[in-house]
Coordinates of C-alpha atoms and ligand atoms in Angstrom, one line a residue:
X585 CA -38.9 -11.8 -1.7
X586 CA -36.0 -10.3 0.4
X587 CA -33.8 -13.4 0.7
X588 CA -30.2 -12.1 0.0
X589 CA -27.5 -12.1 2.5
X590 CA -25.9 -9.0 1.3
X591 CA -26.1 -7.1 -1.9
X592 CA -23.0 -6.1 -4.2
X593 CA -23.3 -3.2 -7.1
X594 CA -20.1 -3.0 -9.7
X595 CA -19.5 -6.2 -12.0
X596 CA -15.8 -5.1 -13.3
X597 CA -13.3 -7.4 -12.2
X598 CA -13.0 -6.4 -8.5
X599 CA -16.7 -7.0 -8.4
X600 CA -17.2 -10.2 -9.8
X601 CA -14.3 -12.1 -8.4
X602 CA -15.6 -10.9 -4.6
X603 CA -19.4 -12.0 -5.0
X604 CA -18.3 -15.2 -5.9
X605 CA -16.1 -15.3 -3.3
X606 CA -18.7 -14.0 -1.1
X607 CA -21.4 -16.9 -2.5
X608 CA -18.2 -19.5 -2.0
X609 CA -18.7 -19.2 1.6
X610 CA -22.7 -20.0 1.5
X611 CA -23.9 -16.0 1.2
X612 CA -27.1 -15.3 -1.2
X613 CA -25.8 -12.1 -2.8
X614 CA -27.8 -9.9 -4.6
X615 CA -25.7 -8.1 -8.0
X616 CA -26.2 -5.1 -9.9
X617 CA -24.2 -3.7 -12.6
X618 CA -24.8 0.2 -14.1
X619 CA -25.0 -1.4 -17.5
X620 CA -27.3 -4.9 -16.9
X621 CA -25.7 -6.5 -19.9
X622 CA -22.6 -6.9 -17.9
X623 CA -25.2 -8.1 -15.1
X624 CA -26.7 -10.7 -17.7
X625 CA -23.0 -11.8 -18.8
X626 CA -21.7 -12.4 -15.6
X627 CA -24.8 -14.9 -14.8
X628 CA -24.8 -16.7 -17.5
X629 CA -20.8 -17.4 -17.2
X630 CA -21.6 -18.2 -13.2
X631 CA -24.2 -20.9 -14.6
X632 CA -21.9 -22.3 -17.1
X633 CA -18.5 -22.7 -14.4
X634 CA -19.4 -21.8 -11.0
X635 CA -20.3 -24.4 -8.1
X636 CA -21.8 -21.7 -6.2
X637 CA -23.7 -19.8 -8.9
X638 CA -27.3 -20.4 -7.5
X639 CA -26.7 -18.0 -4.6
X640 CA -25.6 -15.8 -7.1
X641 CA -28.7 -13.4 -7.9
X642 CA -28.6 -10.9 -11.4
X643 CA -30.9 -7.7 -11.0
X644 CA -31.4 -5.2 -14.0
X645 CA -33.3 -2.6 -12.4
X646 CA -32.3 -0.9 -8.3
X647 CA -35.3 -1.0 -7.0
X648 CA -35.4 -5.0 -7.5
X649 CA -31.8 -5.4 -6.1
X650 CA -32.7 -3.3 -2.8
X651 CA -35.4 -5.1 -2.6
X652 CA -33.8 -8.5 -2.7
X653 CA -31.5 -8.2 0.5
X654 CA -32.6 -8.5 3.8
X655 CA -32.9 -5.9 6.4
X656 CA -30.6 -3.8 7.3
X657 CA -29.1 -4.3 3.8
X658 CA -25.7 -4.9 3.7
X659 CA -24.9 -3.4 0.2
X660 CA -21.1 -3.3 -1.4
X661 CA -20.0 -1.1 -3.8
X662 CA -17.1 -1.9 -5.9
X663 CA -17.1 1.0 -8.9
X664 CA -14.6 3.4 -10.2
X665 CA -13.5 5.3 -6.6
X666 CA -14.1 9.3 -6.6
X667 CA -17.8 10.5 -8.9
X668 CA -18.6 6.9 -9.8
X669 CA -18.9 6.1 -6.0
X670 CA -21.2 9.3 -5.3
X671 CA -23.4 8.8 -8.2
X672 CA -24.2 5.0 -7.1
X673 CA -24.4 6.1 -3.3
X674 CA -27.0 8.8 -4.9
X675 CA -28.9 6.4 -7.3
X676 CA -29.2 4.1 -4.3
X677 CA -30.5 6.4 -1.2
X678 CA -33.6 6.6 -2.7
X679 CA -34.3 2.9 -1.9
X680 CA -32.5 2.5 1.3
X681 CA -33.9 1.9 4.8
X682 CA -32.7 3.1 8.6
X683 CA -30.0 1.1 9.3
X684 CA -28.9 -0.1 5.9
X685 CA -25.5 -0.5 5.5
X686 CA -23.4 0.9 2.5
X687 CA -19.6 -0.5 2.0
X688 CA -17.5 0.9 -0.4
X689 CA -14.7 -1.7 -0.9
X690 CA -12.8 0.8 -4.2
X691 CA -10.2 2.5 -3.8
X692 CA -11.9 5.9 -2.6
X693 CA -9.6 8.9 -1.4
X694 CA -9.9 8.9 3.0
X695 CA -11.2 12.3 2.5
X696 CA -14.3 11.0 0.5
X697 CA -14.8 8.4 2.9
X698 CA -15.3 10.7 5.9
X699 CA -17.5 12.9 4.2
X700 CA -19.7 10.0 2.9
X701 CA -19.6 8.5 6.3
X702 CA -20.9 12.0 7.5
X703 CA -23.6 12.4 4.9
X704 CA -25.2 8.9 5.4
X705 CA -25.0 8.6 8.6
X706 CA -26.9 12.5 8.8
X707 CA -29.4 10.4 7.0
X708 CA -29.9 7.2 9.4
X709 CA -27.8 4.9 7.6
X710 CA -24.6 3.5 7.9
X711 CA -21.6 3.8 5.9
X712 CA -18.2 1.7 6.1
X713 CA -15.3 2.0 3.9
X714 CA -13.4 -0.7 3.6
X715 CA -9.9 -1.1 1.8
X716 CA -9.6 -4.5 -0.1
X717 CA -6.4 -6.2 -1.4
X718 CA -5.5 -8.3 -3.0
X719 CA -6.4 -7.6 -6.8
X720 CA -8.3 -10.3 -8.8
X721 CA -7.3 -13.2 -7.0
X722 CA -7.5 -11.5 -3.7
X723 CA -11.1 -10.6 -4.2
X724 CA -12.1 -14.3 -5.8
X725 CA -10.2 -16.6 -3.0
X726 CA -9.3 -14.1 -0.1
X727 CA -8.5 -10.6 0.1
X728 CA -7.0 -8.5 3.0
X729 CA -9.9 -6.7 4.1
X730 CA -9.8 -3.3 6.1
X731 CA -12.7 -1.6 7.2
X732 CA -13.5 1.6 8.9
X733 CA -16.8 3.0 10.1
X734 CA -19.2 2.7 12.8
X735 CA -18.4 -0.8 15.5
X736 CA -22.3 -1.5 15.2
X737 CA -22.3 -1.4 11.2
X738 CA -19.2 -3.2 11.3
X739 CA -20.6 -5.9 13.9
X740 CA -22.9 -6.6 11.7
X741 CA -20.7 -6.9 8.3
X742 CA -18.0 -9.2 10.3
X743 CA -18.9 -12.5 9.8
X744 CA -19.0 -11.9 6.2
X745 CA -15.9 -10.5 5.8
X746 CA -14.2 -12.8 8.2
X747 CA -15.4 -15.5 6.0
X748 CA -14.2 -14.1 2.9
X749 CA -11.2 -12.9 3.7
X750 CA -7.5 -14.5 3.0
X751 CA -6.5 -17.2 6.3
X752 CA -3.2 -17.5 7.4
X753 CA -2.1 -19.7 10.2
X754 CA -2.4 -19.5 13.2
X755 CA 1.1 -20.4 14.6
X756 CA 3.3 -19.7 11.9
X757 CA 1.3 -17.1 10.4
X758 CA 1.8 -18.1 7.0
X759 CA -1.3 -17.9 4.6
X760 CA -3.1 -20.8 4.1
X761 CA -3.6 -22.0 0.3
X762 CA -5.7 -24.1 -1.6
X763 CA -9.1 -22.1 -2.4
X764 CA -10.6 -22.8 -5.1
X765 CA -14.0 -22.5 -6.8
X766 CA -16.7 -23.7 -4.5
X767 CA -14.1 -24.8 -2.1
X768 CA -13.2 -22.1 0.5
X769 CA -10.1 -22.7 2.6
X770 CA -11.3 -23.4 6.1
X771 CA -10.0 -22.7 9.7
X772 CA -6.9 -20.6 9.7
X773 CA -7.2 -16.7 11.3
X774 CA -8.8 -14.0 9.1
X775 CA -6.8 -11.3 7.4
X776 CA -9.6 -8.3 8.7
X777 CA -10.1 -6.6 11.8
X778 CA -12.0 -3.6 12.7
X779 CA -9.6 -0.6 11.6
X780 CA -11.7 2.4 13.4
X781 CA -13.6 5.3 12.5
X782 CA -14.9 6.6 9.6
X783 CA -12.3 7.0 6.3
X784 CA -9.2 5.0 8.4
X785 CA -9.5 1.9 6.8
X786 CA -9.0 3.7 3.7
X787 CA -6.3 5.8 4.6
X788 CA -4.8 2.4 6.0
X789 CA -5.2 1.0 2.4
X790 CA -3.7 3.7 0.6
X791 CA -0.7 3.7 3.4
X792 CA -0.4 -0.4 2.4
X793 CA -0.6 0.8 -1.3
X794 CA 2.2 3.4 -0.9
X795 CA 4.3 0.6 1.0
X796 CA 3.8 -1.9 -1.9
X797 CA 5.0 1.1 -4.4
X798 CA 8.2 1.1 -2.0
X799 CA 8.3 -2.6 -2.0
X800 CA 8.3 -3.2 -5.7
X801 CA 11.1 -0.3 -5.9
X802 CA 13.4 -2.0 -3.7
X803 CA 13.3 -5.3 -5.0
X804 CA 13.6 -3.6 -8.7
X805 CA 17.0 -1.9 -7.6
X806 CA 18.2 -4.9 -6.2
X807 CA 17.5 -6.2 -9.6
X808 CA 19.2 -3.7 -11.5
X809 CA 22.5 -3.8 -9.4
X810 CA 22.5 -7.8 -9.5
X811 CA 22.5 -7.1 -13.9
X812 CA 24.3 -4.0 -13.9
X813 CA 27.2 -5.5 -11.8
X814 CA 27.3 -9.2 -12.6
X815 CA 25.9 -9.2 -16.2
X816 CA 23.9 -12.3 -15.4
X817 CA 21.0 -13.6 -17.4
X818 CA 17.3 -12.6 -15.6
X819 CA 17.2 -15.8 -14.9
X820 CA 20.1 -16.7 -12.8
X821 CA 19.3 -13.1 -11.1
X822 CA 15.7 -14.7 -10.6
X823 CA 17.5 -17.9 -8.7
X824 CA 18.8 -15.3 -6.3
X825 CA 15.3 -14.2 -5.6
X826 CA 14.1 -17.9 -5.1
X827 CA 16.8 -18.1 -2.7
X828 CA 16.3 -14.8 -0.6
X829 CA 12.4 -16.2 -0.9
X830 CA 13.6 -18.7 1.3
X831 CA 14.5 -16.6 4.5
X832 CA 14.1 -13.2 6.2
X833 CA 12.7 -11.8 2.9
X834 CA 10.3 -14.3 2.1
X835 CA 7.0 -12.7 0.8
X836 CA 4.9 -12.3 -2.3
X837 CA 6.9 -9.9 -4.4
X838 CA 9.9 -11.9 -4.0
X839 CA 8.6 -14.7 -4.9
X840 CA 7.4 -13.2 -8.2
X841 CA 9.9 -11.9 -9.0
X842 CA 11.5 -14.8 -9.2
X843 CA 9.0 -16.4 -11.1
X844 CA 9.1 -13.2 -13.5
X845 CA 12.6 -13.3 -13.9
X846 CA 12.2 -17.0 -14.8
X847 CA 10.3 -16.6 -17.3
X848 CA 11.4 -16.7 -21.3
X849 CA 9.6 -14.5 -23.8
X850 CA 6.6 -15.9 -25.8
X851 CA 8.8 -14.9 -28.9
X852 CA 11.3 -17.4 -28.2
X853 CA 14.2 -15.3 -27.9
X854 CA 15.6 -14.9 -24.2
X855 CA 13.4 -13.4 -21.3
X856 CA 10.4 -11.9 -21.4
X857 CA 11.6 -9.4 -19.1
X858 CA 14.3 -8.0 -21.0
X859 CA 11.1 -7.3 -24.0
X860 CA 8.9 -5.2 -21.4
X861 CA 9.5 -1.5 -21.9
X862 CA 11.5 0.8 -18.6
X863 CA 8.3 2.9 -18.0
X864 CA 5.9 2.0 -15.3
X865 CA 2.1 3.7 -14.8
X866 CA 0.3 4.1 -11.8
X867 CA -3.4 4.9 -10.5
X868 CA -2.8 7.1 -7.5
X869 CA -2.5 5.7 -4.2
X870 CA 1.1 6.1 -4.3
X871 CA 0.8 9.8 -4.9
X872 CA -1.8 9.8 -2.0
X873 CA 0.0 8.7 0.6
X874 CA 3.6 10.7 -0.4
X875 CA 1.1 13.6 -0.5
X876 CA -0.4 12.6 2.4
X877 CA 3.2 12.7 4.3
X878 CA 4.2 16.0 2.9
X879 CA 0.8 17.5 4.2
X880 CA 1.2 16.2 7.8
X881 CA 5.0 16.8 7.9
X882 CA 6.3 12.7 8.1
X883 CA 9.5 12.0 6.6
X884 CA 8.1 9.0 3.8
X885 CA 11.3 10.3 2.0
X886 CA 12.0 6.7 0.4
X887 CA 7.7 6.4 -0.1
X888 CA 7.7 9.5 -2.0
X889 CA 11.2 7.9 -4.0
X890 CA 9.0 5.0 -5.3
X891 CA 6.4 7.6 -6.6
X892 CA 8.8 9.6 -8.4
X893 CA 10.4 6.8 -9.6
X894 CA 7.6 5.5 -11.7
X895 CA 7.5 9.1 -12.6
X896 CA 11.0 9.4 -14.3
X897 CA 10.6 5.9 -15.3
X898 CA 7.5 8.0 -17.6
X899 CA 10.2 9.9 -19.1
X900 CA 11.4 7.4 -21.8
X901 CA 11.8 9.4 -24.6
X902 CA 13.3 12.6 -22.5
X903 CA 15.7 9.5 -21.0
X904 CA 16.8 8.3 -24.4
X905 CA 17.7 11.7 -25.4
X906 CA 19.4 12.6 -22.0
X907 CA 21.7 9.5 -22.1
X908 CA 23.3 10.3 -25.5
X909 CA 24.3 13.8 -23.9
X910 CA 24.3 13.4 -20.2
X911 CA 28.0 11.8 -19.3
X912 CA 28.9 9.4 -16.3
X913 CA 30.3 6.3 -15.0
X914 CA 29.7 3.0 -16.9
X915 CA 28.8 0.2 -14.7
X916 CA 31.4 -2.1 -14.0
X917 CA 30.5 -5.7 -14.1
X918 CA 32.7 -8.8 -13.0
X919 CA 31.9 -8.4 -9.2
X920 CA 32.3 -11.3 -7.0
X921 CA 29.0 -12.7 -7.0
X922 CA 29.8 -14.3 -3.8
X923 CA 30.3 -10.8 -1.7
X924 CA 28.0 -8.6 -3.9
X925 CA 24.5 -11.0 -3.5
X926 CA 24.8 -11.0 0.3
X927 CA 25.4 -7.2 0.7
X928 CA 22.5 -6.3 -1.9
X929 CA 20.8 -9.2 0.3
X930 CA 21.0 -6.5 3.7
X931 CA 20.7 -3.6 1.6
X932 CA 17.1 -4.6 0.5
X933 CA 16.2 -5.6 3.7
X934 CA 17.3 -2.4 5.5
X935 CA 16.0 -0.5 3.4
X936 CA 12.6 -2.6 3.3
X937 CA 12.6 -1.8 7.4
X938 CA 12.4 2.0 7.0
X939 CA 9.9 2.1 4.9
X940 CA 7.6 0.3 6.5
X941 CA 9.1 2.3 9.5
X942 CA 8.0 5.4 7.1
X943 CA 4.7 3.9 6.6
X944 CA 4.1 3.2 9.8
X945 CA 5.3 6.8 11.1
X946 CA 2.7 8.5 8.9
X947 CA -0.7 5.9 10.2
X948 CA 0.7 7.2 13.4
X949 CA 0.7 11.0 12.6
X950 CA -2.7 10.0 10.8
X951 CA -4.4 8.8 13.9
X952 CA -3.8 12.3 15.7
X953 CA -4.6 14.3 12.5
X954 CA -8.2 12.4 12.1
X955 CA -9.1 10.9 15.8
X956 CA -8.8 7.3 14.9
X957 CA -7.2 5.2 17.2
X958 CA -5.2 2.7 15.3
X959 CA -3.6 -0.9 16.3
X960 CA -0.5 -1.2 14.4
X961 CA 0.4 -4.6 15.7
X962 CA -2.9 -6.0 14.3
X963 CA -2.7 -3.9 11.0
X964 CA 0.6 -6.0 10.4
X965 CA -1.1 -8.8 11.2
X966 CA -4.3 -8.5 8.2
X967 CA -1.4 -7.6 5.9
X968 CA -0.6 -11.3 6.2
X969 CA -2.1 -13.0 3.8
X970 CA -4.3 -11.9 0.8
X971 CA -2.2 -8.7 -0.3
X972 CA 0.4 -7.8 -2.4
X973 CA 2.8 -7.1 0.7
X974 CA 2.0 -10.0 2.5
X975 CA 5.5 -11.0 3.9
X976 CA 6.8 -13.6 6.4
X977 CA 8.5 -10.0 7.3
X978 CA 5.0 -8.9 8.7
X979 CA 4.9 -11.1 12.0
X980 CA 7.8 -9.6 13.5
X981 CA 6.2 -6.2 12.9
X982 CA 3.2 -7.5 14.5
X983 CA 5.2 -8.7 17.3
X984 CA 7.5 -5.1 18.0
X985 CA 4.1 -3.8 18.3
X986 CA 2.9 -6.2 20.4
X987 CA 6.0 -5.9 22.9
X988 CA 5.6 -2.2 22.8
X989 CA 2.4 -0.6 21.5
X990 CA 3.0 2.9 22.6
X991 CA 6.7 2.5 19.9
X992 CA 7.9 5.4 18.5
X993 CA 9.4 4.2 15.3
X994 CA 10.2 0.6 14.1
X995 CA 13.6 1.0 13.4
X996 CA 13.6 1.1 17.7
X997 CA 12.3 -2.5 18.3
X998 CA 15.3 -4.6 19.1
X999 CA 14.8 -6.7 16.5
X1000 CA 14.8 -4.7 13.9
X1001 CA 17.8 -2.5 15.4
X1002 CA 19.7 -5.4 15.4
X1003 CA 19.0 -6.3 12.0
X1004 CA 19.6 -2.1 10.7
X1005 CA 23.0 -2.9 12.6
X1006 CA 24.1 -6.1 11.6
X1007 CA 23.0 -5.0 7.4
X1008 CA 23.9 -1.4 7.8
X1009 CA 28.0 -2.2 6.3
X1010 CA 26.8 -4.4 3.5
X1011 CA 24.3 -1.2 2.8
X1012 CA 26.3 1.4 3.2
X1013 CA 28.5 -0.3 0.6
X1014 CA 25.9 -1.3 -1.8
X1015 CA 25.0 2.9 -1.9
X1016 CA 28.3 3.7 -3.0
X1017 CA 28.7 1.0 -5.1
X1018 CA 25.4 2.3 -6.7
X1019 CA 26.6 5.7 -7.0
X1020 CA 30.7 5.2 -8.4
X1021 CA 29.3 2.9 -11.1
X1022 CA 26.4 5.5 -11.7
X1023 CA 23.5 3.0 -11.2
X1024 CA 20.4 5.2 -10.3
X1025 CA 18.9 3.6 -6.6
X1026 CA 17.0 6.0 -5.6
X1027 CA 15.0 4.2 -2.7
X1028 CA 18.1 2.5 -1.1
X1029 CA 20.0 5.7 -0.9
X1030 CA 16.9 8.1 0.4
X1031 CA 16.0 4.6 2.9
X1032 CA 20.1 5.0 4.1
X1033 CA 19.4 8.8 4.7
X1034 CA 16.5 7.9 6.6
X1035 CA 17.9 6.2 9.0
X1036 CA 21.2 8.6 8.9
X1037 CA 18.6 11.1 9.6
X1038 CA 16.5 10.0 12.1
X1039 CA 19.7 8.3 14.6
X1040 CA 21.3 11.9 14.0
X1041 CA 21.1 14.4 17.3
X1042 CA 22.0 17.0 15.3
X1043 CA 21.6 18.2 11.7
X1044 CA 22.0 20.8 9.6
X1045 CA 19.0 22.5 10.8
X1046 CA 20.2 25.2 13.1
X1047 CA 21.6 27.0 9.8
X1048 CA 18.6 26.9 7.8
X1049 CA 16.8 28.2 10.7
X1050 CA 19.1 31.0 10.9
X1051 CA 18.6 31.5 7.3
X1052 CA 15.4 31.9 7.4
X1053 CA 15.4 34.3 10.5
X1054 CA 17.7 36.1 8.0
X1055 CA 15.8 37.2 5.2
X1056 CA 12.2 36.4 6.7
X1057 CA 12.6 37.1 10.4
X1058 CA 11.7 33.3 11.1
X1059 CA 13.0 33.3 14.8
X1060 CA 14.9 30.3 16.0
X1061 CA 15.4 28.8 19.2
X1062 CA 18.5 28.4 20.9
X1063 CA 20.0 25.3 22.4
X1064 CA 21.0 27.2 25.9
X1065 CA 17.4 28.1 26.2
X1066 CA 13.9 26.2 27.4
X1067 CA 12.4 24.7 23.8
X1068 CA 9.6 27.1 22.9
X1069 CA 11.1 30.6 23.5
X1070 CA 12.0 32.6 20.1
X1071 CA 14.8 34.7 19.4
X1072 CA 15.0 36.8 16.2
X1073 CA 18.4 39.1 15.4
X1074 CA 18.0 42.4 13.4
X1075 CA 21.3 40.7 11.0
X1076 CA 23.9 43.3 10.5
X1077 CA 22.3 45.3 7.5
X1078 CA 25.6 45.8 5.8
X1079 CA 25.9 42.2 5.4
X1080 CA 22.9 41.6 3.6
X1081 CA 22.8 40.9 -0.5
X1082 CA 21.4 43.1 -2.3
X1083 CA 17.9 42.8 -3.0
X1084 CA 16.8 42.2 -6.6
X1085 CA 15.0 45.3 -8.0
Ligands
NBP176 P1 -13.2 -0.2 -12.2 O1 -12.5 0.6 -11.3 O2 -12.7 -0.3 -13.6 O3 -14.8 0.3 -12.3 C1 -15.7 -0.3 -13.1 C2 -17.0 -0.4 -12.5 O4 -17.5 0.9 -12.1 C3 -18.1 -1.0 -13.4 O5 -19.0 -1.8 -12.7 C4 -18.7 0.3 -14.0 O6 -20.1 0.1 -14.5 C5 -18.8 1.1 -12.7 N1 -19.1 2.5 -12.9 C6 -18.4 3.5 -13.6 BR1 -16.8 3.2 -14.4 N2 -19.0 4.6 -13.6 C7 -20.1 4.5 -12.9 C8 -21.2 5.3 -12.6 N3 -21.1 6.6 -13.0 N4 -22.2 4.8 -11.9 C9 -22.2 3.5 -11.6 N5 -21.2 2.6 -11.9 C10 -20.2 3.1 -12.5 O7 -13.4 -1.7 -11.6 P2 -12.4 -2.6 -10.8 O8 -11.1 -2.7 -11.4 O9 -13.2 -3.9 -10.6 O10 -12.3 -1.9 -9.4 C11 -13.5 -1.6 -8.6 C12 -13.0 -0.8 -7.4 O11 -12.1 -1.6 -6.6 C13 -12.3 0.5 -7.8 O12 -12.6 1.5 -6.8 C14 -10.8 0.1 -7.7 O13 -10.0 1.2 -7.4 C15 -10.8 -0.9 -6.5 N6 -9.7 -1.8 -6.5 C16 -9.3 -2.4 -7.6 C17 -8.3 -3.4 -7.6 C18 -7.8 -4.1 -8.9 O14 -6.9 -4.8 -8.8 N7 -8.5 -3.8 -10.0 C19 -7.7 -3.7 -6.4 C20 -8.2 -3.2 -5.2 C21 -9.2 -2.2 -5.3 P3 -20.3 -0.2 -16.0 O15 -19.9 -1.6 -16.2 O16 -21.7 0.1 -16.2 O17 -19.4 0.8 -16.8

C-alpha cells in the first residue's frame, strides 16, 4: 500500500537525523539504506526512543520503498555527493513514475546538479537539489534548507520543507529554540525559500559553506592575537567571546567559541583547547567556491585565505621544521587589554563584512554565469537560523538588500559603510600589529586589502597592462580614450631583455 508522505534513501547521520525530523512534523516517510542492516538498526533504535517512530517505515529491497510513497513520489537522497548520488539516482529510475520527484539534499558539486536536473527531467521526472545546513542537529530539529529546481516540483516539496526547517522569529529574527524529539517548535518563519533553477541552491550552499570557512578563520585570528598579545588563559579569551556574543557579533560561531574556549580538558590539566593539534581538514566546499571565484573572475581574496589556511595549517611537520630555521619577530604580550579587545572587536567585524561582501559578489557573478535569478535579501534571510553562520549579523544583510535589491556590493549599504568606517582605524591597527609582532592573519589582512582595493580608483594595473603588451602584445587601453578601443606599441627593441635561449 502506497501510504508514505515522502520517501528518504541514505541512513548515515545526515539521513537519519532528517527523517525523523521529517516524521516529527506528522510526515509517513518511507527509508532505505544501500546496506538494509543499517535500515534494520536505525528501526529498531526509532522503536526503542523515538515518539514519532511509527511514521517511520524500514524497506530492504527498492522496489518496496518506491512503492511505499504516494504519487508523485517525493524521494530524498542523502548519500555520499559525486558517484554515490548517480549510482542511487540510477538504481532508482528504474522504479520511478512521470512526475516523481528526486531531491538530493548532499553536498553535490552545482555542476552535477544541473546535469542531473537535465537528465531527469529529459526523462519526465523532476529533479531538485537542495543544499541543507545545519549538520546533525540541523537535519534532526531544523536545518536551513535551500532548494533549486523546477517552481512546480518545488510547489509540491514546500510544505515539507517549510515544516522541517529551522524557525526564527518573526520580528526579531532570532531562531526559535526548544525542538525536541516529537516536539517540533511551532509558529515562527521558515529558514527555506525557493532559490531558482536547476543547480543554484547548490551553488548557494557551497557559497554559505565557503563563507562559514571564512567565518571560522576570522574568529580563529582574533583568537590568536587575543593569546599571542595578552597571554591570557583560553578561558578568559572565551569571556571575550561571550561578551562580543552579546552585540553586533552575536551568532553561532561566537557563541561556540566561547563555549570551546571554556572548556577544560578531559585529562584534567588546563583546556581542552590548548590539547587539540594546529591542523584543520576539510571536505571541499571551501575549495569549490574559491575555485569557483577564480573561474568567474570575483575577488573572494579573503574566501580563498580561509581555504589555504586550513591548507598550511596541513603542514605541521613542514611548520615545525620551518620555525627552528625560519627567523622573525616574537610576539609581544602585555598589551592593554582595555584598547587591544575593542580594536580586534572592529577588526573581526570588518573583516566579517567583506567577506560576506565577497560571498555575496560571487552568487551575483553566478546568477549571470548560469541564468538563475537570485534574491539575496531572502538568501540572508534562510541563513537565519538552522546553519552554522546563522548570525544576528544576517538581518541587516537582509535588510541592505531589501532597501536596494539591484546593490552592487555590500560594503555600499550605508549601514555597513558606516560600520567599515567607524572599525576601519581599530583594523588597520590590529594588521600591523599582526604583522610587527609576526602573528600570521591571513584573512584580516587579505579582508583590509579588499576593501583598499575595491574603494581604490586607481591601481597598479596600468603597468601590468603595459607589461603585458610588452612581451605579449596584450594591448591596453588608454585613459584619454572611449573604454573599449586597444592600443599596442611595437616597445623600443633595444630595450628589451634578452631572451633566454
Ligand atoms: P555520508 O556522506 O557519509 O554518506 C553515507 C551514505 O551514503 C550511506 O547511507 C551510504 O550507504 C551511502 N552510500 C555510499 Br557511501 N555509497 C553509496 C552507493 N554507491 N550507493 C548508495 N548509497 C551509497 O553521509 P552523511 O554524513 O550523512 O551525509 C549525507 C550527505 O549530506 C552527503 O552528501 C554530505 O555531503 C551531506 N551533508 C552532510 C553534512 C554533515 O554534517 N555530515 C552536512 C550537510 C550536508 P551505506 O550505509 O550502504 O554505506
Amino acid at each position: 500500500m502506497s501510504n508514505a508522505d515522502i520517501g528518504l534513501i541514505g541512513l548515515a547521520v545526515m539521513g537519519q537525523n532528517l527523517a525523523l525530523n521529517i516524521a516529527d512534523h506528522g510526515y509517513t516517510i518511507a527509508v532505505y539504506n544501500r546496506h538494509h542492516e543499517k535500515t534494520d538498526d536505525f528501526i529498531a533504535l526509532c522503536r526503542q526512543r523515538e515518539p514519532s517512530h511509527e511514521r517511520v517505515q524500514g524497506h530492504a529491497d527498492l522496489a518496496g520503498f518506491v512503492r511505499a510513497i504516494k504519487r508523485p513520489r517525493k524521494i530524498v537522497l542523502l548519500v555520499k555527493a559525486g558517484q554515490p548520488t548517480d549510482i542511487t539516482i540510477n538504481n532508482l529510475v528504474p522504479y520511478l513514475e512521470a512526475g516523481d520527484i528526486v531531491i538530493d539534499g548532499g553536498n553535490a558539486h552545482w555542476l552535477d546538479t544541473i546535469r542531473r536536473e537535465k537528465e531527469l527531467t529529459a526523462k519526465g521526472f523532476h529533479f531538485i537539489g537542495s543544499g541543507v545546513s545545519g549538520g546533525e542537529t540541523g537535519a534532526r530539529f531544523g536545518p536551513s534548507l535551500m532548494p533549486g529546481g523546477s517552481r512546480e516540483a518545488w510547489a509540491s516539496l514546500e510544505p515539507i520543507w517549510r515544516d522541517i526547517a529551522a524557525k526564527v522569529d518573526a520580528d526579531t529574527g532570532v531562531p526559535l529554540p526548544g525542538a525536541e524529539p516529537g516536539k517540533p517548535v511551532s509558529g515562527g518563519v521558515p529558514c527555506t525559500a525557493y532559490v531558482g533553477a536547476d543547480g543554484s541552491g547548490h551553488y548557494v550552499k557551497m557559497v554559505h559553506n565557503g563563507i562559514e570557512y571564512i567565518d571560522m578563520q576570522l574568529i580563529c585570528e582574533a583568537y590568536w592575537l587575543l593569546k599571542q598579545l595578552l597571554d591570557w588563559d583560553a578561558d578568559a579569551i572565551g569571556e571575550v567571546f561571550r561578551e562580543w556574543n552579546t552585540g553586533e557579533l552575536s551568532s553561532y560561531l561566537i557563541e561556540i567559541t566561547g563555549d570551546i574556549l571554556g572548556q577544560r580538558d578531559p585529562s584534567g590539566q588546563g583546556f581542552l583547547v590548548d590539547h587539540v593539534l594546529d591542523t584543520a581538514g576539510q571536505k571541499g566546499t571551501g575549495l569549490w567556491t574559491a575555485s569557483s571565484a577564480l573561474e568567474q573572475g570575483v575577488p573572494a581574496n579573503a574566501i580563498a585565505e580561509a581555504v589555504f589556511a586550513r591548507s598550511l595549517s596541513a603542514l605541521k611537520d613542514e611548520r615545525l621544521a620551518a620555525s627552528a630555521l625560519l627567523q622573525g619577530p616574537e610576539a609581544a604580550s602585555g598589551h592593554d587589554p582595555a584598547e587591544l579587545i575593542p580594536a580586534i572587536r572592529d577588526a573581526l567585524y570588518c573583516s566579517k563584512i567583506c567577506a560576506y561582501a565577497q560571498g555575496f559578489q560571487l552568487l551575483a557573478e553566478a546568477q549571470k554565469t548560469y541564468g538563475w535569478t537570485l534574491d539575496f535579501g531572502t538568501l540572508a534571510q534562510i541563513w537565519r537560523g538552522g546553519c552554522i553562520i546563522r548570525a544576528r549579523f544576517l538581518q541587516k544583510i537582509t535588510d541592505a538588500y531589501q532597501a536596494d535589491p539591484n546593490l552592487k556590493n555590500l560594503m555600499l549599504d550605508p549601514y555597513f559603510r558606516s560600520s567599515l568606517h567607524d572599525g576601519q582605524a581599530h583594523w588597520r591597527e590590529v594588521v600591523a600589529l599582526a604583522v610587527r609582532n609576526g602573528i600570521p592573519t591571513p584573512a584580516f589582512g587579505s579582508a583590509l586589502a579588499y576593501y583598499d582595493g575595491y574603494r581604490s580608483g586607481s591601481l597598479p594595473a596600468n603597468l601590468l597592462q603595459a607589461q603585458r603588451d610588452y612581451f605579449g602584445a596584450h594591448t591596453y587601453e588608454r585613459i584619454d580614450q572611449p573604454r573599449g578601443k586597444f592600443f599596442h606599441l611595437d616597445w623600443p627593441a633595444a630595450d628589451r631583455p634578452e631572451l633566454p635561449q
